[in-house]
Amino acid sequence: MSRLETNSIHIGKEYNQTSAVVTPIFQTSTYLASDNLDEYVIAATETKHPEFYHRHGNPTNSQVAAILASLEKTEDALVLATGMAAISTAILAVVKSGDHIIAQQSHYSGASLFLKEFLKDYDVDITQIDQTDNISFSEAIRTNTRLIYIETPSNPNLDITDLAFIGRLGHEKGITTMVDNTFASPINQVPAEFGIDVIVHSATKYLGGHSDLTAGAVCGTKDYIHKVWRRSLVLGASLSPFDSWLLLRGLKTLALRVHQINENALQLAKWLSQNNHIKSVIYTGLPTHPQHELARRQMKGFTGMLCIEVAGSTEDEQYNRAQNILKNLKVFANAASLGGVESLIVHPASMWGSHHSNQQKKTAGINRGMLRISVGIEHIDDLIGDFRQAFEA
Ligand SMILES: *Cc1c(COP(=O)(O)O)cnc(C)c1O
């Protein structure tokens, strides 16, 4: 099979050894073992064996992983309990103490914390650079650099990192490259096509798509996934059977959802950018985005993520107006997370309030008059109408 719409429904069905058309929830921690001890040894040691013990694997997890590997065009994949479990386990399968990582100046907040606080304690050095400047990646390379960790489009300010450049650089210098592809989803961006080695996801977002589960995924070569799986056995963040089943269900409509979300977001971004209550709209699909051309080269669609800066003569005034807009919106829910069928909106400066200093927020491009929107699949007229009534209120 080849087309992604078909693959996301049919790949990995062989892991369902029942006659149920829909893969069941294998709600069990353990599986009957073979009486043949040679076979038992294989089950106990084989990577991701789907029917031995839940931390090792589960049939639904195996099917979800097979679908994700096909969408991301990698040899293999592993699913874990959350996006952060995927990110931290994936990074720990690349670096050890004494190594150096090149990362971006802005990342998902949990990834930032892991890189800057936790890994520092384990003697892993981090250089964070402006990801919109290719040269700064090359300049940051040291003899002990093992990993280039990127995220594009980045959270929350939608900067684009040049995937083809990073892919080439990694191969030239023998450095592993890893990208957080959560914001784009494999419908809009396939980093492996640009030579990126490892793709990580918060499957909580677009892949699940209904804001009813948490999950994470790591996609890469068979050898590498084996390493990640070995670490996951001891770190222990295995994906629950029920969440895995919900994720499998969500993946079947991934392409449909993301296409509709792309379309809604572009229309909303265009409408907002012509409204005088808004100072600016940051959306990778608008020609006004400073990296729009690069986005067009590496993305097939521009996602449902956009940021708006509310109009106002001072940051305080912008902040107050942003707060009023949040209060008056009825369709858009003021809630963390993204990528679901329902539209969400957050105030990034508050969401990252406790984890980042004001200086860190400035460097990451977050100001107090900014709102981040995750567009859903509601009717576009209702989404625009909701902003219209919130501006009038
Ligand atoms: C949400 C998110 C994560 C973390 O995922 P969890 O499932 O919440 O652990 C990582 N990266 C990005 C870009 C995210 O949006």
Tab-separated table of C-alpha atoms and ligand atoms in Angstrom:
chain	number	residue	atom	x	y	z
A	1	MET	CA	0.000	0.000	0.000
A	2	SER	CA	1.247	3.461	-0.705
A	3	ARG	CA	-1.128	6.411	-0.208
A	4	LEU	CA	-1.156	7.808	3.298
A	5	GLU	CA	-4.976	8.025	3.509
A	6	THR	CA	-5.112	4.256	2.941
A	7	ASN	CA	-2.096	3.459	5.091
A	8	SER	CA	-3.474	5.280	8.115
A	9	ILE	CA	-6.464	2.908	8.064
A	10	HIS	CA	-4.975	-0.401	6.937
A	11	ILE	CA	-1.310	-0.726	7.896
A	12	GLY	CA	-0.423	-3.115	10.716
A	13	LYS	CA	-3.730	-4.988	10.725
A	14	GLU	CA	-1.794	-8.255	11.085
A	15	TYR	CA	-1.241	-7.367	14.754
A	16	ASN	CA	-4.965	-7.980	15.253
A	17	GLN	CA	-5.108	-11.772	15.338
A	18	THR	CA	-8.817	-11.838	16.173
A	19	SER	CA	-11.634	-11.785	13.600
A	20	ALA	CA	-12.829	-8.340	14.765
A	21	VAL	CA	-12.659	-5.868	11.849
A	22	VAL	CA	-11.618	-3.116	14.242
A	23	THR	CA	-8.539	-3.903	16.302
A	24	PRO	CA	-9.772	-4.446	19.891
A	25	ILE	CA	-8.428	-2.857	23.065
A	26	PHE	CA	-6.017	-5.400	24.478
A	27	GLN	CA	-6.684	-4.402	28.079
A	28	THR	CA	-4.215	-6.784	29.671
A	29	SER	CA	-0.875	-6.417	31.396
A	30	THR	CA	0.391	-9.877	30.455
A	31	TYR	CA	-0.015	-12.678	27.896
A	32	LEU	CA	-0.037	-16.474	28.047
A	33	ALA	CA	3.472	-17.623	27.344
A	34	SER	CA	4.522	-20.525	25.202
A	35	ASP	CA	5.392	-23.727	27.052
A	36	ASN	CA	8.333	-24.009	24.735
A	37	LEU	CA	11.067	-22.167	26.632
A	38	ASP	CA	13.015	-21.340	23.480
A	39	GLU	CA	9.960	-19.469	22.189
A	40	TYR	CA	9.553	-17.868	25.616
A	41	VAL	CA	13.087	-16.482	25.452
A	42	ILE	CA	12.312	-14.928	22.074
A	43	ALA	CA	9.111	-13.307	23.365
A	44	ALA	CA	10.932	-11.967	26.407
A	45	THR	CA	13.772	-10.395	24.433
A	46	GLU	CA	12.388	-9.416	21.016
A	47	THR	CA	11.996	-5.662	20.442
A	48	LYS	CA	8.390	-4.500	21.013
A	49	HIS	CA	7.080	-8.100	21.190
A	50	PRO	CA	3.325	-7.382	21.083
A	51	GLU	CA	2.198	-10.244	23.332
A	52	PHE	CA	4.568	-10.748	26.250
A	53	TYR	CA	4.128	-8.055	28.925
A	54	HIS	CA	2.659	-4.578	28.444
A	55	ARG	CA	5.837	-2.569	29.031
A	56	HIS	CA	7.434	-4.557	26.175
A	57	GLY	CA	4.549	-4.148	23.772
A	58	ASN	CA	0.867	-4.499	22.949
A	59	PRO	CA	-0.853	-5.407	19.636
A	60	THR	CA	-2.604	-2.022	19.336
A	61	ASN	CA	0.643	-0.175	20.119
A	62	SER	CA	2.362	-2.181	17.379
A	63	GLN	CA	-0.324	-1.294	14.860
A	64	VAL	CA	-0.224	2.409	15.727
A	65	ALA	CA	3.592	2.360	15.477
A	66	ALA	CA	3.409	0.665	12.053
A	67	ILE	CA	1.030	3.350	10.775
A	68	LEU	CA	3.214	6.162	12.116
A	69	ALA	CA	6.373	4.682	10.585
A	70	SER	CA	4.603	4.539	7.228
A	71	LEU	CA	3.352	8.141	7.493
A	72	GLU	CA	6.769	9.433	8.566
A	73	LYS	CA	8.600	7.246	6.012
A	74	THR	CA	10.905	5.678	8.579
A	75	GLU	CA	11.779	2.009	9.093
A	76	ASP	CA	10.193	1.749	12.486
A	77	ALA	CA	8.439	3.621	15.307
A	78	LEU	CA	7.684	3.302	19.013
A	79	VAL	CA	4.694	4.749	20.859
A	80	LEU	CA	4.915	5.923	24.480
A	81	ALA	CA	2.633	7.424	27.119
A	82	THR	CA	3.108	11.129	26.265
A	83	GLY	CA	4.951	13.403	23.880
A	84	MET	CA	7.450	14.231	26.625
A	85	ALA	CA	8.076	10.510	27.248
A	86	ALA	CA	8.855	10.184	23.534
A	87	ILE	CA	11.132	13.244	23.485
A	88	SER	CA	13.102	12.462	26.654
A	89	THR	CA	13.481	8.745	25.868
A	90	ALA	CA	14.474	9.497	22.261
A	91	ILE	CA	17.138	12.003	23.357
A	92	LEU	CA	18.497	9.641	26.040
A	93	ALA	CA	18.957	7.027	23.311
A	94	VAL	CA	21.380	9.416	21.532
A	95	VAL	CA	23.394	11.279	24.169
A	96	LYS	CA	25.417	10.340	27.235
A	97	SER	CA	27.333	12.426	29.740
A	98	GLY	CA	30.091	14.512	28.139
A	99	ASP	CA	28.121	14.987	24.907
A	100	HIS	CA	26.881	18.228	23.370
A	101	ILE	CA	23.469	19.058	21.859
A	102	ILE	CA	22.602	21.918	19.524
A	103	ALA	CA	19.016	23.068	20.085
A	104	GLN	CA	16.870	26.058	19.200
A	105	GLN	CA	16.282	29.167	21.273
A	106	SER	CA	12.582	28.298	21.365
A	107	HIS	CA	11.093	24.859	21.894
A	108	TYR	CA	8.014	23.304	23.436
A	109	SER	CA	8.338	24.261	27.131
A	110	GLY	CA	8.742	20.678	28.401
A	111	ALA	CA	11.503	19.981	25.892
A	112	SER	CA	13.252	23.231	26.915
A	113	LEU	CA	13.141	22.202	30.566
A	114	PHE	CA	14.513	18.748	29.789
A	115	LEU	CA	17.373	20.130	27.712
A	116	LYS	CA	18.358	23.060	29.909
A	117	GLU	CA	17.763	21.742	33.431
A	118	PHE	CA	17.688	17.969	33.517
A	119	LEU	CA	20.341	17.107	30.938
A	120	LYS	CA	22.689	19.770	32.355
A	121	ASP	CA	22.613	17.831	35.650
A	122	TYR	CA	23.811	14.760	33.754
A	123	ASP	CA	26.742	16.651	32.222
A	124	VAL	CA	25.259	17.043	28.751
A	125	ASP	CA	26.037	20.465	27.308
A	126	ILE	CA	23.446	22.445	25.323
A	127	THR	CA	23.919	25.325	22.880
A	128	GLN	CA	20.702	27.092	21.960
A	129	ILE	CA	20.754	29.083	18.761
A	130	ASP	CA	18.493	31.190	16.551
A	131	GLN	CA	16.893	28.473	14.419
A	132	THR	CA	16.094	30.853	11.568
A	133	ASP	CA	19.835	31.283	10.922
A	134	ASN	CA	21.351	28.203	9.225
A	135	ILE	CA	24.954	29.316	9.729
A	136	SER	CA	24.557	29.400	13.502
A	137	PHE	CA	23.892	25.622	13.478
A	138	SER	CA	27.182	24.977	11.627
A	139	GLU	CA	29.069	27.363	13.887
A	140	ALA	CA	27.794	25.683	17.053
A	141	ILE	CA	29.186	22.247	16.138
A	142	ARG	CA	31.894	20.876	18.462
A	143	THR	CA	33.842	17.616	18.408
A	144	ASN	CA	31.465	16.175	21.031
A	145	THR	CA	28.216	17.290	19.324
A	146	ARG	CA	25.991	14.199	19.064
A	147	LEU	CA	22.553	15.661	18.418
A	148	ILE	CA	20.879	18.542	16.608
A	149	TYR	CA	17.405	18.859	18.125
A	150	ILE	CA	14.900	21.018	16.257
A	151	GLU	CA	11.194	21.814	16.179
A	152	THR	CA	9.469	23.309	13.141
A	153	PRO	CA	7.145	25.154	13.052
A	154	SER	CA	8.156	26.012	16.607
A	155	ASN	CA	5.906	26.533	19.596
A	156	PRO	CA	4.449	29.085	20.041
A	157	ASN	CA	5.867	31.626	17.594
A	158	LEU	CA	5.939	29.491	14.419
A	159	ASP	CA	9.547	29.956	13.376
A	160	ILE	CA	10.643	27.615	10.609
A	161	THR	CA	13.870	25.597	10.707
A	162	ASP	CA	15.377	24.615	7.334
A	163	LEU	CA	14.943	20.822	7.293
A	164	ALA	CA	16.999	20.174	4.139
A	165	PHE	CA	19.913	22.183	5.550
A	166	ILE	CA	19.818	20.398	8.925
A	167	GLY	CA	19.459	16.990	7.247
A	168	ARG	CA	22.542	17.635	5.090
A	169	LEU	CA	24.569	19.075	7.966
A	170	GLY	CA	23.823	16.067	10.164
A	171	HIS	CA	24.874	13.596	7.474
A	172	GLU	CA	28.043	15.523	6.600
A	173	LYS	CA	29.179	15.723	10.222
A	174	GLY	CA	27.871	12.367	11.440
A	175	ILE	CA	25.520	14.024	13.947
A	176	THR	CA	22.040	12.622	14.681
A	177	THR	CA	19.250	15.014	13.719
A	178	MET	CA	15.878	14.921	15.492
A	179	VAL	CA	12.766	16.994	14.844
A	180	ASP	CA	9.603	17.520	16.861
A	181	ASN	CA	6.995	17.262	14.079
A	182	THR	CA	3.969	17.772	16.350
A	183	PHE	CA	2.824	21.129	14.937
A	184	ALA	CA	2.996	20.046	11.294
A	185	SER	CA	1.867	16.400	11.518
A	186	PRO	CA	3.040	14.020	8.774
A	187	ILE	CA	0.217	15.267	6.547
A	188	ASN	CA	1.880	18.661	6.242
A	189	GLN	CA	5.549	17.773	6.620
A	190	VAL	CA	7.646	14.615	6.269
A	191	PRO	CA	11.098	15.424	7.707
A	192	ALA	CA	12.622	12.087	6.622
A	193	GLU	CA	12.259	13.316	3.020
A	194	PHE	CA	14.816	15.981	3.952
A	195	GLY	CA	17.266	13.550	5.534
A	196	ILE	CA	16.230	14.044	9.187
A	197	ASP	CA	17.054	10.877	11.192
A	198	VAL	CA	14.510	10.890	14.025
A	199	ILE	CA	10.982	12.280	14.200
A	200	VAL	CA	9.223	12.729	17.549
A	201	HIS	CA	5.584	13.569	18.188
A	202	SER	CA	3.196	14.522	20.863
A	203	ALA	CA	0.454	12.220	19.534
A	204	THR	CA	-1.781	13.956	22.087
A	205	LYS	CA	-2.249	16.673	19.454
A	206	TYR	CA	-3.032	16.185	15.716
A	207	LEU	CA	-2.358	12.429	15.578
A	208	GLY	CA	-4.959	11.643	18.253
A	209	GLY	CA	-6.925	14.670	17.173
A	210	HIS	CA	-9.820	14.634	19.658
A	211	SER	CA	-8.214	15.957	22.872
A	212	ASP	CA	-9.119	12.723	24.664
A	213	LEU	CA	-5.765	10.943	25.060
A	214	THR	CA	-2.093	11.501	25.756
A	215	ALA	CA	0.540	9.690	23.721
A	216	GLY	CA	3.938	10.180	22.118
A	217	ALA	CA	5.821	8.630	19.228
A	218	VAL	CA	9.418	8.197	18.078
A	219	CYS	CA	10.116	7.319	14.424
A	220	GLY	CA	13.512	6.264	13.046
A	221	THR	CA	15.627	3.342	11.857
A	222	LYS	CA	15.051	-0.161	13.202
A	223	ASP	CA	18.356	-0.115	15.090
A	224	TYR	CA	17.631	3.222	16.675
A	225	ILE	CA	14.057	2.301	17.681
A	226	HIS	CA	15.494	-0.803	19.330
A	227	LYS	CA	17.712	1.470	21.462
A	228	VAL	CA	14.789	3.733	22.350
A	229	TRP	CA	12.662	0.699	23.232
A	230	ARG	CA	15.418	-0.649	25.548
A	231	ARG	CA	15.449	2.668	27.390
A	232	SER	CA	11.654	2.772	27.519
A	233	LEU	CA	11.723	-0.584	29.354
A	234	VAL	CA	13.569	1.031	32.264
A	235	LEU	CA	12.043	4.517	32.076
A	236	GLY	CA	8.663	2.807	31.911
A	237	ALA	CA	6.358	5.298	30.185
A	238	SER	CA	4.422	2.716	28.150
A	239	LEU	CA	1.257	3.787	26.347
A	240	SER	CA	-1.939	2.444	27.927
A	241	PRO	CA	-4.071	0.023	25.850
A	242	PHE	CA	-7.074	2.343	25.863
A	243	ASP	CA	-5.147	5.468	24.834
A	244	SER	CA	-3.465	3.431	22.129
A	245	TRP	CA	-6.856	2.305	20.824
A	246	LEU	CA	-8.143	5.901	20.807
A	247	LEU	CA	-5.007	6.938	18.920
A	248	LEU	CA	-5.550	4.170	16.357
A	249	ARG	CA	-9.093	5.410	15.892
A	250	GLY	CA	-7.966	9.034	15.574
A	251	LEU	CA	-5.333	8.207	12.961
A	252	LYS	CA	-7.987	6.903	10.566
A	253	THR	CA	-9.251	10.455	10.012
A	254	LEU	CA	-5.914	12.268	10.334
A	255	ALA	CA	-5.694	13.301	6.679
A	256	LEU	CA	-9.314	14.520	6.538
A	257	ARG	CA	-8.995	16.495	9.743
A	258	VAL	CA	-5.672	18.121	8.926
A	259	HIS	CA	-6.790	19.162	5.430
A	260	GLN	CA	-9.906	20.842	6.860
A	261	ILE	CA	-7.876	22.452	9.646
A	262	ASN	CA	-5.325	23.820	7.121
A	263	GLU	CA	-8.151	25.361	5.106
A	264	ASN	CA	-9.942	26.873	8.136
A	265	ALA	CA	-6.707	28.288	9.548
A	266	LEU	CA	-5.722	29.987	6.290
A	267	GLN	CA	-9.132	31.644	5.999
A	268	LEU	CA	-9.145	32.727	9.641
A	269	ALA	CA	-5.570	34.051	9.363
A	270	LYS	CA	-6.506	36.102	6.291
A	271	TRP	CA	-9.606	37.530	7.990
A	272	LEU	CA	-7.767	38.378	11.216
A	273	SER	CA	-4.892	40.041	9.368
A	274	GLN	CA	-7.345	42.555	7.889
A	275	ASN	CA	-9.002	43.367	11.198
A	276	ASN	CA	-7.996	46.540	13.015
A	277	HIS	CA	-8.289	44.904	16.452
A	278	ILE	CA	-5.248	42.849	15.501
A	279	LYS	CA	-1.725	44.252	15.175
A	280	SER	CA	-0.256	41.237	13.432
A	281	VAL	CA	-0.953	37.627	12.527
A	282	ILE	CA	1.815	35.045	12.488
A	283	TYR	CA	0.838	32.185	10.172
A	284	THR	CA	3.254	30.193	8.033
A	285	GLY	CA	0.702	30.166	5.192
A	286	LEU	CA	0.603	33.968	4.848
A	287	PRO	CA	3.093	35.695	2.514
A	288	THR	CA	3.714	38.145	5.399
A	289	HIS	CA	5.383	35.362	7.436
A	290	PRO	CA	9.126	36.151	7.204
A	291	GLN	CA	9.887	32.519	6.267
A	292	HIS	CA	6.858	31.848	4.068
A	293	GLU	CA	9.014	30.766	1.094
A	294	LEU	CA	10.954	28.254	3.194
A	295	ALA	CA	7.664	26.983	4.668
A	296	ARG	CA	6.353	26.435	1.123
A	297	ARG	CA	9.466	24.452	0.201
A	298	GLN	CA	9.198	21.978	3.053
A	299	MET	CA	5.494	21.924	4.011
A	300	LYS	CA	2.503	20.612	2.071
A	301	GLY	CA	0.060	22.567	4.229
A	302	PHE	CA	0.434	25.211	6.908
A	303	THR	CA	-1.274	23.638	9.950
A	304	GLY	CA	-3.961	24.994	12.257
A	305	MET	CA	-1.521	26.913	14.432
A	306	LEU	CA	-1.410	30.691	14.348
A	307	CYS	CA	-0.500	33.522	16.684
A	308	ILE	CA	-2.059	36.952	16.839
A	309	GLU	CA	-0.746	40.085	18.457
A	310	VAL	CA	-3.616	42.207	19.722
A	311	ALA	CA	-3.610	45.916	18.781
A	312	GLY	CA	-2.812	48.532	21.456
A	313	SER	CA	-0.451	51.416	22.071
A	314	THR	CA	1.312	49.814	25.064
A	315	GLU	CA	1.961	46.202	26.065
A	316	ASP	CA	-0.367	46.707	29.058
A	317	GLU	CA	-3.176	47.835	26.792
A	318	GLN	CA	-2.559	44.868	24.481
A	319	TYR	CA	-2.594	42.548	27.496
A	320	ASN	CA	-5.951	43.892	28.722
A	321	ARG	CA	-7.494	43.589	25.283
A	322	ALA	CA	-6.156	40.048	24.867
A	323	GLN	CA	-7.762	39.153	28.181
A	324	ASN	CA	-11.113	40.611	27.032
A	325	ILE	CA	-11.004	38.718	23.755
A	326	LEU	CA	-10.315	35.471	25.628
A	327	LYS	CA	-13.224	36.178	27.959
A	328	ASN	CA	-15.684	36.915	25.148
A	329	LEU	CA	-14.887	34.109	22.727
A	330	LYS	CA	-17.535	31.380	22.880
A	331	VAL	CA	-16.496	28.773	20.305
A	332	PHE	CA	-12.743	28.994	20.968
A	333	ALA	CA	-12.028	27.436	24.369
A	334	ASN	CA	-9.294	28.956	26.529
A	335	ALA	CA	-7.355	25.754	27.130
A	336	ALA	CA	-3.814	24.416	26.827
A	337	SER	CA	-3.006	21.850	24.123
A	338	LEU	CA	-3.783	21.897	20.404
A	339	GLY	CA	-4.473	19.793	17.349
A	340	GLY	CA	-7.994	18.638	18.235
A	341	VAL	CA	-11.218	18.923	16.263
A	342	GLU	CA	-12.259	21.822	18.502
A	343	SER	CA	-10.653	25.268	18.292
A	344	LEU	CA	-8.568	26.340	21.274
A	345	ILE	CA	-6.869	29.575	22.255
A	346	VAL	CA	-4.237	30.319	24.904
A	347	HIS	CA	-2.238	33.241	26.267
A	348	PRO	CA	1.341	31.935	25.918
A	349	ALA	CA	2.904	34.518	28.264
A	350	SER	CA	0.687	33.203	31.093
A	351	MET	CA	0.978	29.552	30.126
A	352	TRP	CA	4.779	29.701	30.292
A	353	GLY	CA	4.676	32.108	33.243
A	354	SER	CA	6.178	29.896	35.876
A	355	HIS	CA	8.743	28.038	33.780
A	356	HIS	CA	10.438	30.861	31.882
A	357	SER	CA	11.926	34.195	32.968
A	358	ASN	CA	10.756	37.360	31.192
A	359	GLN	CA	14.025	37.379	29.257
A	360	GLN	CA	13.514	33.775	28.141
A	361	LYS	CA	9.993	34.617	26.993
A	362	LYS	CA	11.303	37.595	24.981
A	363	THR	CA	13.973	35.420	23.329
A	364	ALA	CA	11.300	32.856	22.474
A	365	GLY	CA	9.269	35.648	20.860
A	366	ILE	CA	6.462	35.688	23.428
A	367	ASN	CA	4.923	38.996	24.479
A	368	ARG	CA	1.952	39.758	26.719
A	369	GLY	CA	-0.319	40.884	23.896
A	370	MET	CA	-0.035	37.577	22.089
A	371	LEU	CA	-2.602	34.774	21.753
A	372	ARG	CA	-1.957	31.345	20.245
A	373	ILE	CA	-4.778	29.689	18.329
A	374	SER	CA	-5.274	26.047	17.402
A	375	VAL	CA	-7.932	25.991	14.692
A	376	GLY	CA	-10.349	23.051	14.652
A	377	ILE	CA	-12.782	21.659	12.101
A	378	GLU	CA	-15.848	23.749	13.019
A	379	HIS	CA	-17.489	25.719	10.186
A	380	ILE	CA	-15.246	28.626	9.205
A	381	ASP	CA	-18.156	31.121	9.330
A	382	ASP	CA	-18.730	30.236	12.998
A	383	LEU	CA	-15.025	30.668	13.793
A	384	ILE	CA	-14.851	34.074	12.125
A	385	GLY	CA	-18.228	34.993	13.650
A	386	ASP	CA	-16.916	34.150	17.106
A	387	PHE	CA	-13.997	36.572	16.732
A	388	ARG	CA	-16.314	39.226	15.272
A	389	GLN	CA	-18.637	39.109	18.286
A	390	ALA	CA	-15.695	39.003	20.720
A	391	PHE	CA	-14.196	42.148	19.137
A	392	GLU	CA	-17.578	43.908	19.310
A	393	ALA	CA	-18.245	42.917	22.924
B	1	LIG	C1	2.313	19.108	23.598
B	1	LIG	C2	3.641	19.096	22.966
B	1	LIG	C3	4.669	18.272	23.460
B	1	LIG	C4	4.493	17.422	24.706
B	1	LIG	O1	3.537	16.443	24.507
B	1	LIG	P1	2.719	15.729	25.731
B	1	LIG	O2	1.900	14.719	25.012
B	1	LIG	O3	1.932	16.814	26.380
B	1	LIG	O4	3.733	15.169	26.647
B	1	LIG	C5	5.869	18.271	22.783
B	1	LIG	N1	6.086	19.050	21.709
B	1	LIG	C6	5.132	19.864	21.215
B	1	LIG	C7	5.428	20.711	20.033
B	1	LIG	C8	3.887	19.923	21.826
B	1	LIG	O5	2.950	20.741	21.356
